[in-house]
C-alpha positions as semicolon CSV with decimal commas, in nm:
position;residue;x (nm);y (nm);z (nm)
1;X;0,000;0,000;0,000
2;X;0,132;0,332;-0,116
3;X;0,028;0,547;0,153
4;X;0,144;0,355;0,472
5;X;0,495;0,476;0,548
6;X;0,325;0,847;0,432
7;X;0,085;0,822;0,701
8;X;0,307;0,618;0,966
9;X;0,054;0,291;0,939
10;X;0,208;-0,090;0,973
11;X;-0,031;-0,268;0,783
12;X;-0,315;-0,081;0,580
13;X;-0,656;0,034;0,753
14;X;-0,917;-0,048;0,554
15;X;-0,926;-0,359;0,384
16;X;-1,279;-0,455;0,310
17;X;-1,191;-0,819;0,392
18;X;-1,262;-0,977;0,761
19;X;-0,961;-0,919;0,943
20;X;-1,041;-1,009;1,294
21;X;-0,789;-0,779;1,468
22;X;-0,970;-0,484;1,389
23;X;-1,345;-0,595;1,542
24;X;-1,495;-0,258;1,616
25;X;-1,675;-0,354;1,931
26;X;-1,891;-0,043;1,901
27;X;-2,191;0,096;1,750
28;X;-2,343;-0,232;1,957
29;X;-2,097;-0,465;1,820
30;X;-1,903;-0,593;2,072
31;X;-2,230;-0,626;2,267
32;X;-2,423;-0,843;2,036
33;X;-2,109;-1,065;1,997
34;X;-2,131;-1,142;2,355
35;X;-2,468;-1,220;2,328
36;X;-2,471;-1,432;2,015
37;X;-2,188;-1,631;2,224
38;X;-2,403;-1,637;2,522
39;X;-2,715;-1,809;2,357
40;X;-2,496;-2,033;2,182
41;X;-2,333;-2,201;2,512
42;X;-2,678;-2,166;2,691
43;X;-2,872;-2,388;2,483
44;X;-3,086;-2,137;2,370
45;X;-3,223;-2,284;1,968
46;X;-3,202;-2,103;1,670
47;X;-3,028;-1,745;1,650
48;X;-3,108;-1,547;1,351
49;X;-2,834;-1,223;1,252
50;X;-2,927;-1,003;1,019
51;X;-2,798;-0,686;0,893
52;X;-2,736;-0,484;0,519
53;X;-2,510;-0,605;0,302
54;X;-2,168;-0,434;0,411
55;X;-2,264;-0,412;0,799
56;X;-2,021;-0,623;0,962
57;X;-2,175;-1,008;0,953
58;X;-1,936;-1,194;0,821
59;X;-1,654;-1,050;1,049
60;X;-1,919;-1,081;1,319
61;X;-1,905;-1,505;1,207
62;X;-1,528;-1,463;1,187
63;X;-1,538;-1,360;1,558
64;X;-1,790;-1,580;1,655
65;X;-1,525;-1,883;1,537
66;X;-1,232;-1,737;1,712
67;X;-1,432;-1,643;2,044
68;X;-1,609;-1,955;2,127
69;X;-1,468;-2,158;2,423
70;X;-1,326;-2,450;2,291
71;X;-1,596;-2,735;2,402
72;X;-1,804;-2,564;2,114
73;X;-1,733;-2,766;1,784
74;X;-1,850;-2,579;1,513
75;X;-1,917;-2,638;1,161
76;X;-1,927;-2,369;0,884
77;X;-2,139;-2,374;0,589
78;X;-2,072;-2,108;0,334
79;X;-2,285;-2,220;0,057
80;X;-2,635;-2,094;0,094
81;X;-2,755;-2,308;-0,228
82;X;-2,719;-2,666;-0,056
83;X;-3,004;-2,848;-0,080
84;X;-3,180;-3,048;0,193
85;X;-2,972;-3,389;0,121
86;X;-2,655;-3,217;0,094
87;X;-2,696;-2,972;0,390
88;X;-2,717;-3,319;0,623
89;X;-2,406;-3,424;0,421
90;X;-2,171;-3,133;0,458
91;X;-2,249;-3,132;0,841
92;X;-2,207;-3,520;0,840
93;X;-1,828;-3,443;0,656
94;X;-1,750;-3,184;0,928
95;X;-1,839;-3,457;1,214
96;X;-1,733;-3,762;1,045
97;X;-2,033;-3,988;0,969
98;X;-1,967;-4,194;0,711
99;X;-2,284;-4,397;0,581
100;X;-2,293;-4,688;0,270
101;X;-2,562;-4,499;0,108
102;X;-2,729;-4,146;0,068
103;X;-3,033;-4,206;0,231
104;X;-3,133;-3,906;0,415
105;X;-3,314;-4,096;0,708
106;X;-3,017;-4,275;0,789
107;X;-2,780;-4,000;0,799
108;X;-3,035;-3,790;1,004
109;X;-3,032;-4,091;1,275
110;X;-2,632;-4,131;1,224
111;X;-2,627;-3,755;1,277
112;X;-2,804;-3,723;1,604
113;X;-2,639;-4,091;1,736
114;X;-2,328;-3,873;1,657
115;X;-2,424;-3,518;1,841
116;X;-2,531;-3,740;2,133
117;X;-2,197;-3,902;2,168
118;X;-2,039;-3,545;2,141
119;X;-2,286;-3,396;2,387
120;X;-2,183;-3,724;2,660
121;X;-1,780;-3,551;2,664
122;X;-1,928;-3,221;2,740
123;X;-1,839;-3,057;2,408
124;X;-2,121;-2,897;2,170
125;X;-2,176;-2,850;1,854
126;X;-2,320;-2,525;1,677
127;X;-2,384;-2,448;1,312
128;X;-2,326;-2,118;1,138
129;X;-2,481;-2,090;0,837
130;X;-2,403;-1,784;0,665
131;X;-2,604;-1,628;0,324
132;X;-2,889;-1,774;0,492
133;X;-3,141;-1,538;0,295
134;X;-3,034;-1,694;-0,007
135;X;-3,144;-2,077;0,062
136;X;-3,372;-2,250;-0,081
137;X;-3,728;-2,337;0,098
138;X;-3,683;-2,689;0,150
139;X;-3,308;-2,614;0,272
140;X;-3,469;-2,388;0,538
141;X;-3,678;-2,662;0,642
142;X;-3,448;-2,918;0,696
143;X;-3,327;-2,648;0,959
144;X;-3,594;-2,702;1,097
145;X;-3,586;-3,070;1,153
146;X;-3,212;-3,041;1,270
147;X;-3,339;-2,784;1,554
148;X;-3,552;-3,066;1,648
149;X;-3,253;-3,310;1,752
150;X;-3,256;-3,350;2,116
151;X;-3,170;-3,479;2,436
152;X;-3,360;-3,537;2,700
153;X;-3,328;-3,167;2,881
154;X;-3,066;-3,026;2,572
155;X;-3,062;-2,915;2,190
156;X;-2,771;-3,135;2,076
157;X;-2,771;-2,924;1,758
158;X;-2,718;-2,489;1,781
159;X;-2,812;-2,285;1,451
160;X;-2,686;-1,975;1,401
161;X;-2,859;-1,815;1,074
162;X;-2,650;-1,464;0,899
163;X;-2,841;-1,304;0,601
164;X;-2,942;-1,022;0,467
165;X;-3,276;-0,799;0,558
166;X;-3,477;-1,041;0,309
167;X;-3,411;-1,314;0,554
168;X;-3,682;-1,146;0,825
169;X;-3,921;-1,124;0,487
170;X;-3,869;-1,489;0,412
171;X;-3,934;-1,578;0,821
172;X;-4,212;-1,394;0,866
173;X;-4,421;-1,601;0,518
174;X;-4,670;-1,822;0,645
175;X;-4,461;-2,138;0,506
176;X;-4,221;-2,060;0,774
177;X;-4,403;-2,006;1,065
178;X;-4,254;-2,315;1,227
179;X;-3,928;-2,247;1,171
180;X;-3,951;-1,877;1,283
181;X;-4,097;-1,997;1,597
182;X;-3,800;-2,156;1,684
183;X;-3,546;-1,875;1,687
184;X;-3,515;-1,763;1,999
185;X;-3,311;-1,472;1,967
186;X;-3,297;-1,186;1,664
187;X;-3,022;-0,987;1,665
188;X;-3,020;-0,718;1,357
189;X;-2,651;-0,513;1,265
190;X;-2,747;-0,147;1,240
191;X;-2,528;0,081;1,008
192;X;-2,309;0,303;1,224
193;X;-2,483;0,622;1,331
194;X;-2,301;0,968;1,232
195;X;-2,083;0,996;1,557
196;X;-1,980;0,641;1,565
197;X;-1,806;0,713;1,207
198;X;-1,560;0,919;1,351
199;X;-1,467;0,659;1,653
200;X;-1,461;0,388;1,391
201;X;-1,240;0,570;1,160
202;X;-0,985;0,613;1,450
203;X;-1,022;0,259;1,597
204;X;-0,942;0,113;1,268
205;X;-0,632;0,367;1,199
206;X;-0,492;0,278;1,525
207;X;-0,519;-0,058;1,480
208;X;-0,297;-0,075;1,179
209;X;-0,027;0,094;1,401
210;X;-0,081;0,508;1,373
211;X;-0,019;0,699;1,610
212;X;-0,091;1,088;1,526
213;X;-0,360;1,322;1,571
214;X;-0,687;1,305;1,393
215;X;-0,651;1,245;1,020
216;X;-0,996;1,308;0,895
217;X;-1,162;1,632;0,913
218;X;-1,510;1,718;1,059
219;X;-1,654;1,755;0,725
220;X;-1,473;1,475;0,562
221;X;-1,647;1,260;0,837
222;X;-1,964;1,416;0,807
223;X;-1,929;1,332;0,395
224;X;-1,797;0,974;0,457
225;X;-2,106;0,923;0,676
226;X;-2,388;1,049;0,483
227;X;-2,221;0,864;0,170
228;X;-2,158;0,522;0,309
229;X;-2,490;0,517;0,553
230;X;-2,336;0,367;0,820
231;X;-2,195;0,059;0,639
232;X;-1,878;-0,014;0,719
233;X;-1,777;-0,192;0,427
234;X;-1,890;0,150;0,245
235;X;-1,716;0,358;0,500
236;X;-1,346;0,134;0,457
237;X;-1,368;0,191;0,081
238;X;-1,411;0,571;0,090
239;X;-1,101;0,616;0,328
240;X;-0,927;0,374;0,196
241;X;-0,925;0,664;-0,142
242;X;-0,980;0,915;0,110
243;X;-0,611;0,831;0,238
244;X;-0,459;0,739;-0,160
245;X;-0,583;1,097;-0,249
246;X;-0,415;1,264;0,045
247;X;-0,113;1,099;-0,023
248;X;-0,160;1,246;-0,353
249;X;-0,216;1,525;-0,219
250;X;0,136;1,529;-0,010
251;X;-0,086;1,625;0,287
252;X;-0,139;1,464;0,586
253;X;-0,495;1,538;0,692
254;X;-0,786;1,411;0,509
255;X;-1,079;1,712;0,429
256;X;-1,348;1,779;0,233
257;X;-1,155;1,768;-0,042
258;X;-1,003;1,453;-0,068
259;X;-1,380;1,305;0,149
260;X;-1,498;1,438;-0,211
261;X;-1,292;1,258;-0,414
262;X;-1,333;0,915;-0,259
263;X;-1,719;0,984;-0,301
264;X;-1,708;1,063;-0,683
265;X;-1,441;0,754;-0,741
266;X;-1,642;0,478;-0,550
267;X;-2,018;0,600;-0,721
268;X;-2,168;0,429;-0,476
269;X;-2,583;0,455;-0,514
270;X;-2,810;0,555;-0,207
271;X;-2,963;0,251;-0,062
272;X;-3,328;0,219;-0,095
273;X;-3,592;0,243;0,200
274;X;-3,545;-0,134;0,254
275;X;-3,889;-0,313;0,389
276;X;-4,022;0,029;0,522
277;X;-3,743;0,095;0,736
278;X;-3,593;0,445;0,720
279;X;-3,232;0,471;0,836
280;X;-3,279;0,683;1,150
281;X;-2,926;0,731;1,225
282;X;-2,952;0,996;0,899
283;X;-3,130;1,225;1,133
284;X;-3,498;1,121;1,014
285;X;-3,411;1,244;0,629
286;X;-3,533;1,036;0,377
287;X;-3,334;0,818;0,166
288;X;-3,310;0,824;-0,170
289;X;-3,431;0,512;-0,377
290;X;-3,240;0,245;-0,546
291;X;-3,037;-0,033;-0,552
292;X;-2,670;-0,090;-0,419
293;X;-2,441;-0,051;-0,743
294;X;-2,281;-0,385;-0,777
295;X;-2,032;-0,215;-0,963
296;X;-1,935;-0,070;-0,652
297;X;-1,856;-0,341;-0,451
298;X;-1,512;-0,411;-0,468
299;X;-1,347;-0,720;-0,430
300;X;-1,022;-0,796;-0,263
301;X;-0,804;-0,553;-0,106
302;X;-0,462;-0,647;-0,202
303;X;-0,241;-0,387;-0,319
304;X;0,146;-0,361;-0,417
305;X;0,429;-0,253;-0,177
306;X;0,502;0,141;-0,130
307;X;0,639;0,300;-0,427
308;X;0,725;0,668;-0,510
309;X;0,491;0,822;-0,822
310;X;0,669;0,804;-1,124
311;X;0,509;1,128;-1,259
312;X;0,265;1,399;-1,093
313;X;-0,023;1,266;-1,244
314;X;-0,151;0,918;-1,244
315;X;-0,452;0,733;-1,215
316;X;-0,588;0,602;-0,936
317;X;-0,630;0,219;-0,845
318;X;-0,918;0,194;-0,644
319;X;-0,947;-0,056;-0,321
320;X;-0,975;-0,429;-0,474
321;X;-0,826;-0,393;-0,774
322;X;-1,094;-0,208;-0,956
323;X;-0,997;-0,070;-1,257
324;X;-0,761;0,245;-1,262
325;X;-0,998;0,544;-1,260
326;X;-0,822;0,902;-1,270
327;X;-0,992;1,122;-0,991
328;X;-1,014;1,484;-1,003
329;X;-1,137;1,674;-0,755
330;X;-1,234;2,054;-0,768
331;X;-1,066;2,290;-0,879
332;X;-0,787;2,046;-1,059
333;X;-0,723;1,705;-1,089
334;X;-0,579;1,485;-0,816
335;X;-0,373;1,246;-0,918
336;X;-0,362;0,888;-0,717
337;X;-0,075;0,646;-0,749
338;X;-0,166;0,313;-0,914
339;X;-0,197;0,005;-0,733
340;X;-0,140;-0,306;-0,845
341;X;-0,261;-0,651;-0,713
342;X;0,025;-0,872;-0,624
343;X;0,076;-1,213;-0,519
344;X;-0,016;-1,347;-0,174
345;X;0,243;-1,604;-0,063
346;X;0,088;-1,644;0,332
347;X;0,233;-1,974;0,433
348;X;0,596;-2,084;0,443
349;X;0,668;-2,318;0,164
350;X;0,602;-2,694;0,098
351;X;0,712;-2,936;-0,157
352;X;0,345;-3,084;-0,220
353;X;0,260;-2,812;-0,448
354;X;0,548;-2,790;-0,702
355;X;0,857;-2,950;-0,816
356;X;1,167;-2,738;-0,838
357;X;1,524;-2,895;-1,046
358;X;1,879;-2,686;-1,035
359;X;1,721;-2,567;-1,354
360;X;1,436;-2,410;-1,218
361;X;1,059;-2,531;-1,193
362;X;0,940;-2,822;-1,354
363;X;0,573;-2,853;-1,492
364;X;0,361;-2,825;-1,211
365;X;0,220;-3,154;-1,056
366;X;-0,092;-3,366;-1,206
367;X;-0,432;-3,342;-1,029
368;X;-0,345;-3,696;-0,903
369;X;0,037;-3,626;-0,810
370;X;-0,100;-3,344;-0,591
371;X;-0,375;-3,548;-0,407
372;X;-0,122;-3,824;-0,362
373;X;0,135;-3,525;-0,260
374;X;-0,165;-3,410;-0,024
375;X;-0,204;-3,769;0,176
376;X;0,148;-3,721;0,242
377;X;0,083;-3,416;0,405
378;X;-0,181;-3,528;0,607
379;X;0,033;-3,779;0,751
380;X;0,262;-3,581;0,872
381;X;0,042;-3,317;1,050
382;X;-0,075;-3,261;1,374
383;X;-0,439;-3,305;1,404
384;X;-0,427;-2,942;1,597
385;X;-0,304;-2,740;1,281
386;X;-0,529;-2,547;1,056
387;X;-0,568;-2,483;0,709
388;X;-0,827;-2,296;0,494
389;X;-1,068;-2,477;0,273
390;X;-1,088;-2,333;-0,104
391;X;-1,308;-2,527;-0,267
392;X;-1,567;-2,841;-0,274
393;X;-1,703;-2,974;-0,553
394;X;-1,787;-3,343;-0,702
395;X;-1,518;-3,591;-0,791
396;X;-1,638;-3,587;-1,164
397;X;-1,558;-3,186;-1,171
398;X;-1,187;-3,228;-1,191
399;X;-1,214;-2,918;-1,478
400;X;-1,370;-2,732;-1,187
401;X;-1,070;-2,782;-0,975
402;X;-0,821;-2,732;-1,247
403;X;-0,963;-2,393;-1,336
404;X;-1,035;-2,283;-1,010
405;X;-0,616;-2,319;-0,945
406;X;-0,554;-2,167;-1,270
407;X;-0,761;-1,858;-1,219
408;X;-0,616;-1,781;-0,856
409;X;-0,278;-1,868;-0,962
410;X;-0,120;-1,535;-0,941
411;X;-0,259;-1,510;-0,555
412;X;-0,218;-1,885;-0,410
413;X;0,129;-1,997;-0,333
414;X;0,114;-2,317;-0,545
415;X;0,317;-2,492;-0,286
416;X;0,038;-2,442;-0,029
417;X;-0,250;-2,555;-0,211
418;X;-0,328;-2,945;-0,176
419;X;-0,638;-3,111;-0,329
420;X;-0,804;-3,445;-0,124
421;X;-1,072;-3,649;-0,263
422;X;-1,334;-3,779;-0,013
423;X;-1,633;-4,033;0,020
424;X;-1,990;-3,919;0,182
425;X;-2,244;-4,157;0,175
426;X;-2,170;-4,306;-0,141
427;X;-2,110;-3,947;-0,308
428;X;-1,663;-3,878;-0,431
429;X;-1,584;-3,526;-0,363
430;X;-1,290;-3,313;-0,426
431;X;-1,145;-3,045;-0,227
432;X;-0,865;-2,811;-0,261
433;X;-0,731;-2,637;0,070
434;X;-0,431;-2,452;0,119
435;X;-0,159;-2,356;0,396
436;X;-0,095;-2,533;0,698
437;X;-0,098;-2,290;1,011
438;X;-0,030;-2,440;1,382
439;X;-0,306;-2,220;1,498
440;X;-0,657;-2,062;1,425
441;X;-0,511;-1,727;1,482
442;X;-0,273;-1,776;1,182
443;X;-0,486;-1,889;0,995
444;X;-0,774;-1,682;1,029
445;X;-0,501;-1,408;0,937
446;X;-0,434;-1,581;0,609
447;X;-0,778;-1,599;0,541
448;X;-0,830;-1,254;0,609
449;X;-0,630;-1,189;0,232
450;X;-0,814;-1,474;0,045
451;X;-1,132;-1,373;0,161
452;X;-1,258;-1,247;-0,189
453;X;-1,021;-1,489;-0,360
454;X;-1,294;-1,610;-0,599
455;X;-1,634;-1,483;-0,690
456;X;-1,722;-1,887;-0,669
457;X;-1,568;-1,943;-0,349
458;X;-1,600;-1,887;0,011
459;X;-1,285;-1,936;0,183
460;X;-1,293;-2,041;0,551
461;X;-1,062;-2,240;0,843
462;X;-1,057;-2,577;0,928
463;X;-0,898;-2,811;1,181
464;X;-0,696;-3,077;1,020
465;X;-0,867;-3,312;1,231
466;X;-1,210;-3,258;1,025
467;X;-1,038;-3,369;0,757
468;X;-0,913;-3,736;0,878
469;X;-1,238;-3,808;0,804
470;X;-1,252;-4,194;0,543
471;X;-1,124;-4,118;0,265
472;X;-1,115;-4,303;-0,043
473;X;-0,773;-4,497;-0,070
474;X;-0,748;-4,546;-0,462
475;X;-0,585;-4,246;-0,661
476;X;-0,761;-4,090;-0,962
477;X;-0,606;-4,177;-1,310
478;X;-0,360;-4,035;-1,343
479;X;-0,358;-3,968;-1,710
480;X;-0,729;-3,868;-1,702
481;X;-0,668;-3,596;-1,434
482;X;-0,329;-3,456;-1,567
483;X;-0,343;-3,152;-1,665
């Protein structure tokens, strides 16, 4: 980042991916993660989160993983499309169940025979199942029937649901009555209110390691806050140009001016009056219509390593590697330093991955070389190391898997990604995963930069222990899968 030895920073502010270390336990936050943790360990059924796209959930989950005592097992589904069947087979995978066949009614029995052995050591197991707006009606009713697995006096089973505002729509339709019943706490993520703006700005800047005065202005506040309304993935994109401009600027205080800039770059839309709720924290003004620009959501938040400007005008490279969009604020243009995306090498390396001669690289291993390289490597680690799982997908979609490397080649360390193959109930999967970090805390910081790795994808931590889990012991062809 270009700007971080400009503005004395360690590591830059604003990323719009989860990044743990800088929770804002404000505006509510730090309060509702207590809670959420408090229902979860008191046996307290269903827990529904909900909040605008951009509000915080997802680093809300992210905290929820990392805060939990450690007799909670949890299991993370990231796909809201799953259907019925396969929901009861990715939380079988995460436990262990094998079964011969993919009859549902068995696994369900398997499941809770399972949960009940987990519940006699005194451990527990809770679900968080995030995108939960987004699933399909029968997936939201085999919710349902999981809520209903139970001991005698305990819920052997905790549900933790994140989605979007449509998610209260979708509970409150007569078809879900029963299910909506069941949740027993609602907690709803609020956009930041005008004066928590400022404290959030500051939190987040002193986070990454500065240690000055104020940086942004009154106004440029005021501007951020009234542009982003209160969403902080809004309000990390418009400093995160707020800061390139000022460094543009050769100043060290962001104002109106460069507040003004960020807001014309990013083009973000007003939201619309969602579901007839204003957005009091405004001040009771009324909201302009319309949709949330997809265009302005950026992706990603990798950016090259300081640099000095090679001339005094340049375009800007907005926050995840949007394309380079010359900014000019009133009276004259400002010019903002580009940005490139670079690679993202997190782990230290392995030999699964690659093969390197005196000569330099060879061709890079088959899809079956790199499975069998992967059983190797699950050998040889602890159960109590971490990694971060990529991708799933079925055994027959080795293209899948090939093109999902290919396309994130220039971020993933090819020496840290690994692919397994797996049997469920009759049904071969593959997987790819990458790194191998001795703790959660590592790894959730590795995560943190592969968060928006792929549009397709929804990276998240694992224990290497979930993954011991039968495999299947013959390899793949090799000459069908190489690539």
């Amino acid at each position: 980042m270009m700007y971080l030895e400009h503005f004395g920073l360690r590591e830059p502010p604003f990323r719009i991916t989860p990044h743990t270390e800088f929770f804002f336990a404000g505006a509510n936050r730090g309060a509702t993660l207590e809670a959420l943790i408090y229902a979860i360990t008191h046996d307290e059924g269903i827990v529904k989160v909900s909040g605008e796209v951009g509000s915080g959930k997802t680093m809300l989950c992210r905290m929820l993983l990392e805060k939990l005592p450690d007799n909670v097992e949890t299991v993370y589904l990231a796909n809201p499309m799953l259907s019925r069947d396969e929901i009861l087979f990715a939380i079988a995978d995460e436990l262990h169940i094998p079964l011969p066949d993919e009859r549902s009614h068995l696994l369900l029995r398997a499941l809770q025979e399972r949960l009940l052995s987990i519940y006699a050591t005194g451990r527990q197991v809770v679900a968080l199942i995030d995108e939960a707006h987004a699933m399909p009606p029968e997936a939201l009713e085999e919710i349902r029937l999981l809520s209903n697995l139970e001991s005698n006096h305990h819920k052997l089973l905790q549900i933790v649901l994140f989605g979007q505002p449509e998610l209260d729509l979708r509970l409150g339709e007569t078809a879900m009555r029963q299910l909506n019943d069941r949740i027993t706490h609602h907690f709803r993520l609020e956009p930041l209110r005008r004066d928590d703006v400022g404290v959030y700005l500051m939190f987040r800047l002193r986070a990454a390691g500065y240690h000055g005065p104020d940086l942004f202005t009154k106004g440029a506040i005021q501007r951020i806050s009234e542009t982003s309304e209160g969403l902080t993935r809004r309000i990390n994109i418009l400093a995160d140009k707020a800061l390139l401009a000022a460094f543009s600027d050769g100043v060290h205080q962001i104002d109106c001016r460069q507040a003004r800039a960020a807001i014309r770059d990013a083009q973000f839309k007003p939201l619309s009056r969602r579901f007839g709720a204003p957005w009091a924290w405004i001040g009771g003004a009324a909201v302009a219509a319309g949709a949330i620009a997809s265009a302005a959501y950026l992706a990603g938040s990798r950016h090259a390593a300081s640099e000095t400007p090679a001339a005094p005008t340049i375009a800007a490279a907005p926050v995840g590697g949007a394309a380079p969009v010359t900014v000019a604020p009133e009276p004259g243009p400002v010019a903002m330093p580009v940005s490139a995306p670079t690679s993202v090498a997190i782990a230290a390396p392995d030999p699964s991955g690659v093969r390197v001669a005196s000569g330099g690289a060879e061709p890079p291993l088959s899809l079956a070389e790199r499975i069998a390289a992967t059983e190797d490597w699950l050998q040889r680690t602890p159960d109590s190391h971490y990694f971060i799982q990529l991708l799933v997908t079925d055994a027959g979609s080795q293209r899948e898997v090939l093109d999902f490397m290919a396309n994130n080649a220039r971020v993933l360390d090819a020496r840290q990604v690994r692919v397994y193959r797996s049997r469920l109930s009759g049904r071969d999967r593959l997987g790819v995963i990458y790194g191998d970090y001795s703790s959660r805390e590592q790894a959730s910081a590795a995560l943190a930069m592969l968060a928006e790795i792929s549009p397709s994808s929804r990276p998240y931590v694992r224990e290497v222990r979930k993954l011991r889990a039968p495999r299947l012991a013959q390899g793949l062809d090799d000459a069908a899968l190489r690539q």
